[in-house]
Short mmCIF file of C-alpha atoms and ligand atoms in Angstrom, two decimals:
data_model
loop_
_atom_site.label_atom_id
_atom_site.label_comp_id
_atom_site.label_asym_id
_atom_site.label_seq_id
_atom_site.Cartn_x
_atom_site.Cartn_y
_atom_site.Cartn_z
CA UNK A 1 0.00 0.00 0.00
CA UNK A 2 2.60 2.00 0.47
CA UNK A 3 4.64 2.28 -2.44
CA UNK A 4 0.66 3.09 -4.28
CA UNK A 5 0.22 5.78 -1.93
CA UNK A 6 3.84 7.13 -2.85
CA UNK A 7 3.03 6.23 -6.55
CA UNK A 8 -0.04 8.10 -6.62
CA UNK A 9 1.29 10.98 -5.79
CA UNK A 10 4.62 11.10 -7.15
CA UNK A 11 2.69 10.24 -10.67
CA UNK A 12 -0.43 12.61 -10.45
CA UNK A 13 -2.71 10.29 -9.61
CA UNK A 14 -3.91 10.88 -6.09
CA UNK A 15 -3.28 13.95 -4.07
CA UNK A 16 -4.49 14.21 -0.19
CA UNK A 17 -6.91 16.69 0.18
CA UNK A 18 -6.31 20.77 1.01
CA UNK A 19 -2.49 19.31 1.24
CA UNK A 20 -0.99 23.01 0.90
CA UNK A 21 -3.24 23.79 4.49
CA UNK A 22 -1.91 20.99 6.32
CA UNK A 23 -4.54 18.49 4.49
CA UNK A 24 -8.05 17.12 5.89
CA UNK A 25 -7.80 13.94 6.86
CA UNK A 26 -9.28 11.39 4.62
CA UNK A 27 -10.04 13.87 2.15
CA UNK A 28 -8.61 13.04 -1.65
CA UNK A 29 -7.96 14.95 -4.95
CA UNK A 30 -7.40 12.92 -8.33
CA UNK A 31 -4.75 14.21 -10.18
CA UNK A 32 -4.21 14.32 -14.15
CA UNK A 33 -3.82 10.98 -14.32
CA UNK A 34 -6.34 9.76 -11.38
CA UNK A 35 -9.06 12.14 -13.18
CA UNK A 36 -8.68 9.59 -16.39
CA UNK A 37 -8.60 6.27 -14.78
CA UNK A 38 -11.56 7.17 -12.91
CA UNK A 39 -13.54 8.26 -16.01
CA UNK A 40 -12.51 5.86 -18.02
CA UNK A 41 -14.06 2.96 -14.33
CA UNK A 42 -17.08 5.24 -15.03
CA UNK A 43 -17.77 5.18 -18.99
CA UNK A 44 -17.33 1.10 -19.06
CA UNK A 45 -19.58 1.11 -16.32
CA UNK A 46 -22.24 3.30 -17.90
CA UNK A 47 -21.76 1.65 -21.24
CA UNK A 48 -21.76 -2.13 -19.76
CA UNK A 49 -24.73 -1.69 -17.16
CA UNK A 50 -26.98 1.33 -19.02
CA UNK A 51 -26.91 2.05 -22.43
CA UNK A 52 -26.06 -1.28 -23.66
CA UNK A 53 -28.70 -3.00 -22.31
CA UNK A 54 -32.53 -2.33 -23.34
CA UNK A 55 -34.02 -2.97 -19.65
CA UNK A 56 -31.65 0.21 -18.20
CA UNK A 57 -32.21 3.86 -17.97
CA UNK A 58 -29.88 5.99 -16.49
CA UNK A 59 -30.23 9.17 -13.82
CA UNK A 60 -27.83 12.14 -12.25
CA UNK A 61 -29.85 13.24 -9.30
CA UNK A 62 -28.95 15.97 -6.87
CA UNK A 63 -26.28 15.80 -4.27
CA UNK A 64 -27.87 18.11 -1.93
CA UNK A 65 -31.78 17.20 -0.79
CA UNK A 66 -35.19 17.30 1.20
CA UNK A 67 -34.41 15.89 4.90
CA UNK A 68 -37.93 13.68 4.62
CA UNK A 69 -36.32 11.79 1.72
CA UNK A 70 -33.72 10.69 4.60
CA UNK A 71 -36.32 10.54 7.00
CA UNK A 72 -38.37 8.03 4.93
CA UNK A 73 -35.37 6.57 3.70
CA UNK A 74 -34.75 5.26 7.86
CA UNK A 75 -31.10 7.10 7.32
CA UNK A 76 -31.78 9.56 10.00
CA UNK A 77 -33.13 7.22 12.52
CA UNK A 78 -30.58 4.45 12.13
CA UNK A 79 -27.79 5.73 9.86
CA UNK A 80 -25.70 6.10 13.01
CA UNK A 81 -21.96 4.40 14.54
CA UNK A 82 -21.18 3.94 17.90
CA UNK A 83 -18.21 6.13 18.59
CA UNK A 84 -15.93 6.86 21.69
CA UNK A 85 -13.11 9.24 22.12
CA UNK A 86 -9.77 8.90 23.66
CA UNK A 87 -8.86 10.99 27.20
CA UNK A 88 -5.88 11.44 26.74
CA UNK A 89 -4.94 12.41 22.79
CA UNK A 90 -8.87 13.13 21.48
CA UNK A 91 -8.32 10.29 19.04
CA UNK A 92 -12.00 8.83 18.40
CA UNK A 93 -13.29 5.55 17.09
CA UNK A 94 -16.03 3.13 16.60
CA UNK A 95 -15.85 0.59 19.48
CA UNK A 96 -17.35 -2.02 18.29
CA UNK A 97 -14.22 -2.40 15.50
CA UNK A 98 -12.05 -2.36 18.20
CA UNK A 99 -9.62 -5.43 19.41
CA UNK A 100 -9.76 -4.06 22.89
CA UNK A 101 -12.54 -1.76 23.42
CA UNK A 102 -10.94 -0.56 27.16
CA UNK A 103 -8.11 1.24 25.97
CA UNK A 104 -7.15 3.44 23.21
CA UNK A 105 -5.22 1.62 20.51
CA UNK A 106 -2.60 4.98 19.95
CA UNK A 107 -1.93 6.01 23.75
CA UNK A 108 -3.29 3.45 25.84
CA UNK A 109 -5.44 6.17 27.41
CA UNK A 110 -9.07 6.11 28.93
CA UNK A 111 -12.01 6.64 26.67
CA UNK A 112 -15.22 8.58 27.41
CA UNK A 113 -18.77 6.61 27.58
CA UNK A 114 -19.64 5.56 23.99
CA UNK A 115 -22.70 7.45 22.24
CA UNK A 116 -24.36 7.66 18.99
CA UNK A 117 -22.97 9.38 16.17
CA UNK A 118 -24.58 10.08 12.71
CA UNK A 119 -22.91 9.12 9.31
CA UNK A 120 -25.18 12.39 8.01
CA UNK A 121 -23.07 15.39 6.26
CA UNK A 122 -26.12 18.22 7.42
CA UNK A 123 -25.70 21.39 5.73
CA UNK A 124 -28.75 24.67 5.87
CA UNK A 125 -30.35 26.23 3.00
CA UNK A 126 -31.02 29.60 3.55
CA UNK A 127 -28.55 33.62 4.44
CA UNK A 128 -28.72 32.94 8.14
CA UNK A 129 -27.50 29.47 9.65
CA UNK A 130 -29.44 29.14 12.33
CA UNK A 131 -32.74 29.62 10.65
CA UNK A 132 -32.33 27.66 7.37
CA UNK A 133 -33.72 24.43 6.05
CA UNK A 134 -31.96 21.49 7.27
CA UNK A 135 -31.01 19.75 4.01
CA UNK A 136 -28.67 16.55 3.98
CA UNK A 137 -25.72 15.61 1.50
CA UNK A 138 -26.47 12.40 0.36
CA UNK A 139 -25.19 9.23 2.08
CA UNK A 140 -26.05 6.47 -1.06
CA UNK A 141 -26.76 7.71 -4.70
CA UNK A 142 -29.76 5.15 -4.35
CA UNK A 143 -32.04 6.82 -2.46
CA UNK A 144 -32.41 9.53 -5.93
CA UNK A 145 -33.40 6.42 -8.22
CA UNK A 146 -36.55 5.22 -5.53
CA UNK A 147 -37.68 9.05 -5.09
CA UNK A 148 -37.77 9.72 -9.14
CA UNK A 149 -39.28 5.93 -9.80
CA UNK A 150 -42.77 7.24 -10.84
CA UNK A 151 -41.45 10.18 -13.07
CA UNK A 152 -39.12 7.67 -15.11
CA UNK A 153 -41.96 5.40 -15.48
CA UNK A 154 -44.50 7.91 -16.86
CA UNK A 155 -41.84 9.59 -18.78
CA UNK A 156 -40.04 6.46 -20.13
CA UNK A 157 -42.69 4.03 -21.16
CA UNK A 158 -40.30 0.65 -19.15
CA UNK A 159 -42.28 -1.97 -18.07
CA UNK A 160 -40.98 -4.20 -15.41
CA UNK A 161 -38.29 -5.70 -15.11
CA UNK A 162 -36.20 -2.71 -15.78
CA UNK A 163 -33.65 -0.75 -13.81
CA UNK A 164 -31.99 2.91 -12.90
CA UNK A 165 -28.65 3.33 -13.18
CA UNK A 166 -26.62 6.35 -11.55
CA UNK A 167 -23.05 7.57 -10.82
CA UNK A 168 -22.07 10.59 -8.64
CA UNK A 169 -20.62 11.61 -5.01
CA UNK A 170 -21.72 10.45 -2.26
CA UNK A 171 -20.97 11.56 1.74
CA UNK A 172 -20.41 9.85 5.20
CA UNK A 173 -19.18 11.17 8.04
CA UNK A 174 -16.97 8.15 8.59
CA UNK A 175 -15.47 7.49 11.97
CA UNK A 176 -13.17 4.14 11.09
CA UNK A 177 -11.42 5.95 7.98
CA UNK A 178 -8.01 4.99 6.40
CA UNK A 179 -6.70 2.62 4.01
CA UNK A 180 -5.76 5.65 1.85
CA UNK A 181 -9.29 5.57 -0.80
CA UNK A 182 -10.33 2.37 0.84
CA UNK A 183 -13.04 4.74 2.81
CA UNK A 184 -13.18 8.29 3.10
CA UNK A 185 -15.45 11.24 3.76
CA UNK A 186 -16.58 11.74 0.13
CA UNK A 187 -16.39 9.03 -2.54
CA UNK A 188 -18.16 8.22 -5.45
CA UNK A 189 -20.51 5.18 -6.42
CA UNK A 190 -22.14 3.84 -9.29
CA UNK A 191 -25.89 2.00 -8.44
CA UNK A 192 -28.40 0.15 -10.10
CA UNK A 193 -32.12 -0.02 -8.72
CA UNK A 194 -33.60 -2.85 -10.83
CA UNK A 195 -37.27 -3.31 -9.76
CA UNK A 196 -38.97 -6.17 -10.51
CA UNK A 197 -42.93 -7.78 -9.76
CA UNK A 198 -42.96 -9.28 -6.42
CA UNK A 199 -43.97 -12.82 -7.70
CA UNK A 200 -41.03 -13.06 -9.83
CA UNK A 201 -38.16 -15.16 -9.21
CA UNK A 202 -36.08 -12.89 -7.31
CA UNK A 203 -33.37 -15.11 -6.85
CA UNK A 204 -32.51 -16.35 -10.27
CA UNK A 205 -32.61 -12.42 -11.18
CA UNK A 206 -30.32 -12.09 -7.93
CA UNK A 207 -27.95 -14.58 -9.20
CA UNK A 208 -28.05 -13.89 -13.03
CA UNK A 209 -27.05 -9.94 -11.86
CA UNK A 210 -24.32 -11.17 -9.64
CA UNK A 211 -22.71 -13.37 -12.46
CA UNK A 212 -23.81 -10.27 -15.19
CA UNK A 213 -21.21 -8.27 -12.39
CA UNK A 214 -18.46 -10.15 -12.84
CA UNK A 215 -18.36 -9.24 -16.20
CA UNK A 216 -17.63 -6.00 -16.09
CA UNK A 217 -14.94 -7.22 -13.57
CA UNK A 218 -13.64 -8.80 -16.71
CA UNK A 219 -14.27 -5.95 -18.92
CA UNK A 220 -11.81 -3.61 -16.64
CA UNK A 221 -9.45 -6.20 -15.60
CA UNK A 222 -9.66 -7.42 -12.08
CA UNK A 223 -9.38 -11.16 -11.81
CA UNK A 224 -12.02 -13.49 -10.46
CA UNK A 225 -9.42 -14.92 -8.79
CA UNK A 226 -9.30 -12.16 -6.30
CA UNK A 227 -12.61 -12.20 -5.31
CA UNK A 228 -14.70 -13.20 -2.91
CA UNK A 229 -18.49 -13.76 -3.07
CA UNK A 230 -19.67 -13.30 1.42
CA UNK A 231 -22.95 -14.07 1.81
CA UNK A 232 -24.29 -12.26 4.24
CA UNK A 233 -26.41 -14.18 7.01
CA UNK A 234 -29.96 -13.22 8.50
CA UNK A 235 -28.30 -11.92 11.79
CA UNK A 236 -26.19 -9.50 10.05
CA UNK A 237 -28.56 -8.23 7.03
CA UNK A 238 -30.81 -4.78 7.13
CA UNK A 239 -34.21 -6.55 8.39
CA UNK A 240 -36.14 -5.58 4.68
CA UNK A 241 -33.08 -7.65 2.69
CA UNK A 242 -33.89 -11.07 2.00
CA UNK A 243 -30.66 -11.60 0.43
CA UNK A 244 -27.44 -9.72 0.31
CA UNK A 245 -23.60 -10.23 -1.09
CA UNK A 246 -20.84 -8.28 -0.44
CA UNK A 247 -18.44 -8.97 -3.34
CA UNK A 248 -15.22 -8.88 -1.17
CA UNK A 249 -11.58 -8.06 -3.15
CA UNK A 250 -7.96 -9.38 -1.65
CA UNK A 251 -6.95 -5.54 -0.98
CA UNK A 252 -2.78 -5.17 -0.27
CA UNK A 253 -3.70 -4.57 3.55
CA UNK A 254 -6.74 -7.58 3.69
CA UNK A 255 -10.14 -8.47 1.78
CA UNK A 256 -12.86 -6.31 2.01
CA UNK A 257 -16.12 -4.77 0.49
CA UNK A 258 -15.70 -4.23 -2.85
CA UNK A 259 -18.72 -4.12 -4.18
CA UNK A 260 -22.27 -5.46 -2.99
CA UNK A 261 -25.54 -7.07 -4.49
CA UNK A 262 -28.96 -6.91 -2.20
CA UNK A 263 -32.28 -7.62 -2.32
CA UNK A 264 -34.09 -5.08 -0.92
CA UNK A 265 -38.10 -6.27 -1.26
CA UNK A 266 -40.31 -3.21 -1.89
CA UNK A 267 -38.91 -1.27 1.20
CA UNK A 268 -37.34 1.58 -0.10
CA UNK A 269 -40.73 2.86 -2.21
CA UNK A 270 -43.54 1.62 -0.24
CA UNK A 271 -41.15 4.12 2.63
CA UNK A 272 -41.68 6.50 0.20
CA UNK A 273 -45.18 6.19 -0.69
CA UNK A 274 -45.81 6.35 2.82
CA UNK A 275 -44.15 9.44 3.76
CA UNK A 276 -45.07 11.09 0.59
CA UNK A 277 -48.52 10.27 0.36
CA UNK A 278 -47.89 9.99 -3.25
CA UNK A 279 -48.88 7.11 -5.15
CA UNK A 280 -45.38 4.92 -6.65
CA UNK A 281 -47.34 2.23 -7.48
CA UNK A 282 -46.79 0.05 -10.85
CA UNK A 283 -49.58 -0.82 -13.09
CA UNK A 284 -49.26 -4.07 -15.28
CA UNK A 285 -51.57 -4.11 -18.20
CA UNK A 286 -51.39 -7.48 -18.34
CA UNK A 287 -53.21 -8.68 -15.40
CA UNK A 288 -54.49 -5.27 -14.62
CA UNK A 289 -52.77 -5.34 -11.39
CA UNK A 290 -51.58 -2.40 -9.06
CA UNK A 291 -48.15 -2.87 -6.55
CA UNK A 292 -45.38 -1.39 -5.04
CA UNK A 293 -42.35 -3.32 -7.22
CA UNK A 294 -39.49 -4.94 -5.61
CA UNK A 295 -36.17 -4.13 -5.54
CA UNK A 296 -32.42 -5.77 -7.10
CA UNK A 297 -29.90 -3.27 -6.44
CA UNK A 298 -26.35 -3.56 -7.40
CA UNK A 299 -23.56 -1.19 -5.77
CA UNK A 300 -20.34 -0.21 -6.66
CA UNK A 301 -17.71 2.25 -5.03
CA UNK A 302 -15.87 3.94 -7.94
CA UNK A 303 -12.72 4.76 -5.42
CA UNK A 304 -12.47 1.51 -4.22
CA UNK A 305 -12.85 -0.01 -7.96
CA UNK A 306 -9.56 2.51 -8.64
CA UNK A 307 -8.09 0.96 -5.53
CA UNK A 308 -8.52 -2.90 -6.53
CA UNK A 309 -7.02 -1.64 -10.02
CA UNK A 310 -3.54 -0.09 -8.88
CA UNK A 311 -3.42 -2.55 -6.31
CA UNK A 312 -3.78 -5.79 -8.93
CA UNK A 313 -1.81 -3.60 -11.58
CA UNK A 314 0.99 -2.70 -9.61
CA UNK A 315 4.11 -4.94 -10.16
CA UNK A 316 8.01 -4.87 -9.87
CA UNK A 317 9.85 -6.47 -12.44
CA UNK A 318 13.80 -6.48 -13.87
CA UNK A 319 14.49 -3.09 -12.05
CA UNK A 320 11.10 -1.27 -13.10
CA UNK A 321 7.77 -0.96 -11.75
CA UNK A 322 4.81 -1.36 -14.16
CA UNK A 323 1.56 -0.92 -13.70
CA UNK A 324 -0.08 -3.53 -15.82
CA UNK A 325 -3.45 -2.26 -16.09
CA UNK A 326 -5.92 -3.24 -19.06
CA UNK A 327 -5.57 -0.87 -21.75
CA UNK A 328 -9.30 -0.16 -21.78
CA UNK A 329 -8.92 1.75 -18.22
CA UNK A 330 -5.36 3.37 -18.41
CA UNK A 331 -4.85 6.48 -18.31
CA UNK A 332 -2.78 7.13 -21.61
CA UNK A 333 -3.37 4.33 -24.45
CA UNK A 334 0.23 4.88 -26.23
CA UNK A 335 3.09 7.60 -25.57
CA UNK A 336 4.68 9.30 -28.53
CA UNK A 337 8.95 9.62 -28.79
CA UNK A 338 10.99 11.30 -31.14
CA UNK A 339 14.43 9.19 -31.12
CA UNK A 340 16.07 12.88 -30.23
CA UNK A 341 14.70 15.39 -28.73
CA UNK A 342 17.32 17.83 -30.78
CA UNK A 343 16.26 16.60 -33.82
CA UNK A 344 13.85 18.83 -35.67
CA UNK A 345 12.87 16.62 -37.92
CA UNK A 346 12.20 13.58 -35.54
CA UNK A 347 10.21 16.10 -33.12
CA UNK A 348 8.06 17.58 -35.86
CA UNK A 349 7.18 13.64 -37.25
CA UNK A 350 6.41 12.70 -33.83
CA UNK A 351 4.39 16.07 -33.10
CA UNK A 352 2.73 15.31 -36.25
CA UNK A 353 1.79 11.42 -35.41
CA UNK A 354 0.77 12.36 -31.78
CA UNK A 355 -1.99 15.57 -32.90
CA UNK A 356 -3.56 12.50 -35.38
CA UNK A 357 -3.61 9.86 -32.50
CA UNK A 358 -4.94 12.14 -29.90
CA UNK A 359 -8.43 12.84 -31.87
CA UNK A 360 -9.35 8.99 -31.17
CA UNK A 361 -7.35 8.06 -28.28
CA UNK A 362 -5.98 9.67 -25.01
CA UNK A 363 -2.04 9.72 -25.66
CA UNK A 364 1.37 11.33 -24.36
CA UNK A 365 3.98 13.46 -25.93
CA UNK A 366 7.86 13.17 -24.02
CA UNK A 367 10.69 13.74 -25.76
CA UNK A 368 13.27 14.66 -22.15
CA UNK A 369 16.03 11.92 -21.30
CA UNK A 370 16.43 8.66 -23.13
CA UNK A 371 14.32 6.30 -24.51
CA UNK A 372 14.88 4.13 -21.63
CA UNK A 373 13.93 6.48 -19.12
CA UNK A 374 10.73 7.26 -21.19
CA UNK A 375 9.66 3.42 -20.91
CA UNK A 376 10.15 3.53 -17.39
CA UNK A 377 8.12 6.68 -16.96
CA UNK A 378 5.28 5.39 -19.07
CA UNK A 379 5.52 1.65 -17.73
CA UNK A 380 5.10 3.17 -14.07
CA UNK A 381 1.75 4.87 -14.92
CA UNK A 382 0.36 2.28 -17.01
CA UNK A 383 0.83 3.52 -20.59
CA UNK A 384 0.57 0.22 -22.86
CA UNK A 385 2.32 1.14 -25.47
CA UNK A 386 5.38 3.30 -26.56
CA UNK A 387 5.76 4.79 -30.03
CA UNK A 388 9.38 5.90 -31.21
CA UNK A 389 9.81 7.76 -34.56
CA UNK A 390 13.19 7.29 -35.61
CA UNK A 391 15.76 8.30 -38.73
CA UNK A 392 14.11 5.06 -40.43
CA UNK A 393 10.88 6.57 -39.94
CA UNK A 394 11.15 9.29 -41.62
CA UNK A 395 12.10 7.60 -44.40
CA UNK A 396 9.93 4.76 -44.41
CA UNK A 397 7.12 5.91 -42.77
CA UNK A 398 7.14 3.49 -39.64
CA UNK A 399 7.75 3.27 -36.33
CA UNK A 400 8.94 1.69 -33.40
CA UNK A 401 5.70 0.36 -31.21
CA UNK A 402 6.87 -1.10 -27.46
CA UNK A 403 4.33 -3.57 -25.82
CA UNK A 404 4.80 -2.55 -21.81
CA UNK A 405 4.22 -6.56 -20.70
CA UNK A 406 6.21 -8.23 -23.12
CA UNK A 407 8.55 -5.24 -23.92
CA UNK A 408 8.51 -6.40 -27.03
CA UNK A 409 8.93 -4.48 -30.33
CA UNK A 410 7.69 -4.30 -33.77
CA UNK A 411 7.60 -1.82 -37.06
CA UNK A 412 4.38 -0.84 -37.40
CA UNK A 413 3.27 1.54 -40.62
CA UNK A 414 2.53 5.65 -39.72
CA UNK A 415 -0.81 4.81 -41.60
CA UNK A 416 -2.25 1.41 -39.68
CA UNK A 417 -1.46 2.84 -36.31
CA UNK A 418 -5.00 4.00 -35.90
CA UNK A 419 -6.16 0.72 -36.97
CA UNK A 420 -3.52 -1.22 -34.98
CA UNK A 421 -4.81 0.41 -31.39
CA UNK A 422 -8.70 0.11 -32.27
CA UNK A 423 -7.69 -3.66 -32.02
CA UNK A 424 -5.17 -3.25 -29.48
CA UNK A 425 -7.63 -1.69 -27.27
CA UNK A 426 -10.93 -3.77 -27.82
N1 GAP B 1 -27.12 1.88 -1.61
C1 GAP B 1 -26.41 0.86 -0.91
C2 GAP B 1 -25.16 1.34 -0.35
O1 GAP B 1 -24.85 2.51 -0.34
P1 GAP B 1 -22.97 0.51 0.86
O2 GAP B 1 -22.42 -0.89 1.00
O3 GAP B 1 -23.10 1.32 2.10
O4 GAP B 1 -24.36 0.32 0.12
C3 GAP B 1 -21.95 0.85 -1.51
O5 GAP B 1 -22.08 1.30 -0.19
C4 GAP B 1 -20.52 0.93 -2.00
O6 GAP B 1 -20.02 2.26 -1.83
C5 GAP B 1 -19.53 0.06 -1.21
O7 GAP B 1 -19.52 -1.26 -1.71
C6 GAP B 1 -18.23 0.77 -1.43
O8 GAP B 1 -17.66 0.39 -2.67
C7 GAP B 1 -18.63 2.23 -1.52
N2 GAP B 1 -18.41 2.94 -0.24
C8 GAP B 1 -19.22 2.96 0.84
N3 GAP B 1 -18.72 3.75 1.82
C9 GAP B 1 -17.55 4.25 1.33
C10 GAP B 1 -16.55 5.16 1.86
N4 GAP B 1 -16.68 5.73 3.06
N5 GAP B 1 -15.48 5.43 1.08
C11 GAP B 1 -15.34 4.90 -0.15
N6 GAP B 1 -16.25 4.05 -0.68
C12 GAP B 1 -17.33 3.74 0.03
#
C-alpha cells in the first residue's frame, strides 16, 4: 500500500486533500492521471450496465436534498456508529471495530462513555444558519433512483423488469477511515435499482445480476481470482433484505467490500409512498394489477474499484515498476517519442503522429532523457504502449511500437497505427 500511496502521488494520480493547508484527513484529490482512470471505471460502467442494455435507464440526481427523503429513507433514525473518544490524545473511534474496546489503541489512554454518532453530512439552505432548512448531502446515490421511480416510469414508457442506473458523489461522516481511498469522507458510487414484480423469481434475477457483475470485472481487468463472493447471514442483514452479497476483493492490507448485491423487497418505495402520500405504485396491463415493485440493487464504489485496479496492476519487475493495467482503463493508451529530442525533424514527425492519434485516443507526448527512461516513466503509470519515430521513420514511414508486458517491439506503418490500437484496445 505503500509504495501506491507514494506512486499516486509522485505520478499525479492521487493527491491528499487541502495538502498546501496541512490536508483534511481522509479527504482526496485525483490528479491528471487519477481524473482519467476514474472516467474511463465510469464510462465502461455506464456503457456495460446502461446504455447497452434495453431494460436500463440511467439518472444524475442531486447531491444536496429534502431531509424527509432521509427521513423516509430510515437514514436519519438508524444511519448512526457507535463512537468513543480517547482521554488522553482526542483520538476517536467506533468501538465495536475495536480489538480491545478498554483502551485506546494509539496512547493506551481512557475513553469517554460511547454514544451515537450520525454518518449524516447536514448542511442549511437559507442567508442565516441558524434559521435555514436542514437539508442533507447524500449518504447512497440510491435513495435519488426510488424518489424519481414514478417520473421515469411515466416519462419512459419501461415496463418491469427494468432498472436505474446512476453515478455521482456520495458523503459519510466516517469514523473508522483509512486505508488511503479504501473509505473516506466523500467518494463516489455507481448504483443500479432494478425493480422487478414481487412474484417473480427474485433469486434467479439475484444470481443472473451477480454473475452479469463479474463481467464488467472482466471488462476492466480485475481477476475473479481475487474475489470473494460473502454471503451475508440473516443476523447480520438490514431486516427488509432477503438476500445480500458483499463482493469482497484481496486488498494489499486484507479483503474487504468491494462491491455489494442486495435484495431489498419493496422497502425503499412503499417508505416512500408512505411518507409522501404519493402514489409509486406500478400498473401491469397485463393482469391489470396495481403494486409497489421490488427491488435488485447492485452497488459499486468507484474509489475503491480505482483501488482494486492499482493494487492488482501494480508490479516490480527487472528493475522497473509497471503498472499492468488493461488498456481499456489506463490512463494514456500509447506515448509518442521522437528518437532525439534535438532533432527537428524527428520532433516535428512525432508532433505530427501524436496531434492525429490524440483525436481517437488519449495519448502522451515526451521527448526529455532517453528512450529508456521514457519506458520507465510510461511503464510506471500504465501507458501500454510506446511509439518511437526514428531516422528510419522518416524515411519509411514506420515506427517503433513497445508492448509494456512483453517489452517487445515491432515496425508498425505511420498509416495502420490507428487501426492497430482500435484492435489493441478492444
Ligand atoms: N445503496 C447501498 C449502499 O450505499 P454501501 O455498501 O453502504 O451500500 C456501496 O455502499 C458501496 O459504496 C460500497 O460497496 C463501497 O464500494 C462504496 N463505499 C461505501 N462507503 C464508502 C466510503 N466511506 N469510502 C469509499 N467508498 C465507500
Amino acid at each position: 500500500m505503500d509504495k501506491i500511496v507514494s506512486l499516486c502521488k509522485r505520478r499525479g494520480f492521487i493527491f491528499p486533500g487541502s495538502e498546501i493547508y496541512g490536508g483534511l484527513a481522509n479527504t482526496y484529490d485525483y490528479g491528471p492521471l487519477g481524473v482519467e482512470l476514474k472516467n474511463n471505471i465510469k464510462n465502461l460502467w455506464w456503457k456495460y450496465f446502461v446504455q447497452t442494455r434495453d431494460d436500463m435507464v440511467g439518472l444524475d440526481g442531486g447531491i444536496i436534498s429534502n431531509a424527509k427523503i432521509w427521513e423516509a429513507s430510515g437514514h436519519i433514525k438508524n444511519f448512526k456508529d457507535p463512537l468513543v473518544e480517547c482521554k488522553k490524545c482526542h483520538h476517536r473511534f467506533r468501538p465495536d471495530k475495536l480489538i480491545d474496546p478498554s483502551k485506546c489503541p494509539d496512547c493506551g489512554g481512557e475513553f469517554t462513555e460511547s454514544k451515537m454518532f450520525s454518518g449524516l453530512f447536514k448542511t442549511t439552505i437559507g442567508p442565516v444558519e441558524e434559521e435555514g432548512e436542514i437539508a442533507y448531502l447524500r449518504p447512497e446515490t440510491a435513495q435519488n433512483m426510488f424518489v424519481n421511480f414514478k417520473n421515469i416510469l411515466d416519462s419512459s414508457g419501461k415496463k418491469l423488469p427494468f432498472g436505474i442506473g446512476q453515478m455521482g458523489k456520495a458523503f459519510r461522516n466516517e469514523i473508522t477511515t483509512g486505508n488511503f481511498i479504501f473509505r473516506t469522507l466523500e467518494f463516489e458510487q455507481m448504483e443500479i435499482e432494478y425493480f422487478i414484480a414481487p412474484q417473480s423469481d427474485w433469486n434467479k434475477i439475484f444470481e443472473s445480476w451477480l454473475e452479469y457483475i463479474y463481467g464488467y470485472a472482466d471488462l476492466i481487468g480485475l481477476a475473479r481470482d481475487n474475489f470473494f463472493n460473502h454471503e451475508i447471514p440473516d443476523e447480520e442483514r438490514a431486516f427488509y433484505s432477503k438476500r445480500t452479497i458483499d463482493i469482497e476483493y484481496k486488498f494489499p492490507f486484507g479483503q474487504d467490500e468491494l462491491w455489494a448485491i442486495a435484495y431489498r423487497t419493496d422497502y425503499d418505495l412503499s417508505a416512500h409512498q408512505k411518507a409522501s402520500s404519493r402514489n409509486l405504485e406500478y400498473f401491469d396491463e397485463e393482469t391489470k394489477k396495481r403494486f409497489i415493485p421490488h427491488v435488485i440493487e447492485p452497488t459499486f464504489g468507484v474509489d475503491r474499484t480505482l483501488l482494486a485496479l492499482l493494487s492488482e496492476s501494480y508490479s516490480e519487475e527487472e528493475g522497473r515498476v509497471v503498472l499492468k493495467l488493461n488498456p481499456k482503463v489506463a490512463p494514456y493508451k500509447a506515448a509518442i517519442f521522437p528518437l532525439l529530442a534535438n532533432k527537428p525533424q524527428l520532433v516535428e514527425s512525432a508532433r505530427k503522429i501524436y496531434e492525429d492519434l490524440r483525436k481517437e485516443f488519449n495519448v502522451a507526448f515526451d521527448d526529455r532523457g532517453n528512450i529508456g527512461k521514457r519506458y520507465f516513466s510510461q511503464d510506471e503509470i500504465g501507458t501500454p504502449f510506446c511509439i518511437t519515430i526514428d531516422f528510419d521513420s522518416l524515411e519509411k514511414s514506420d515506427v517503433t511500437v513497445r508492448d509494456r508486458d512483453t517489452m517487445k517491439q515491432e515496425r508498425i506503418k505511420i498509416e495502420d497505427l490507428k487501426s492497430y490500437f482500435e484492435k489493441k484496445l478492444n
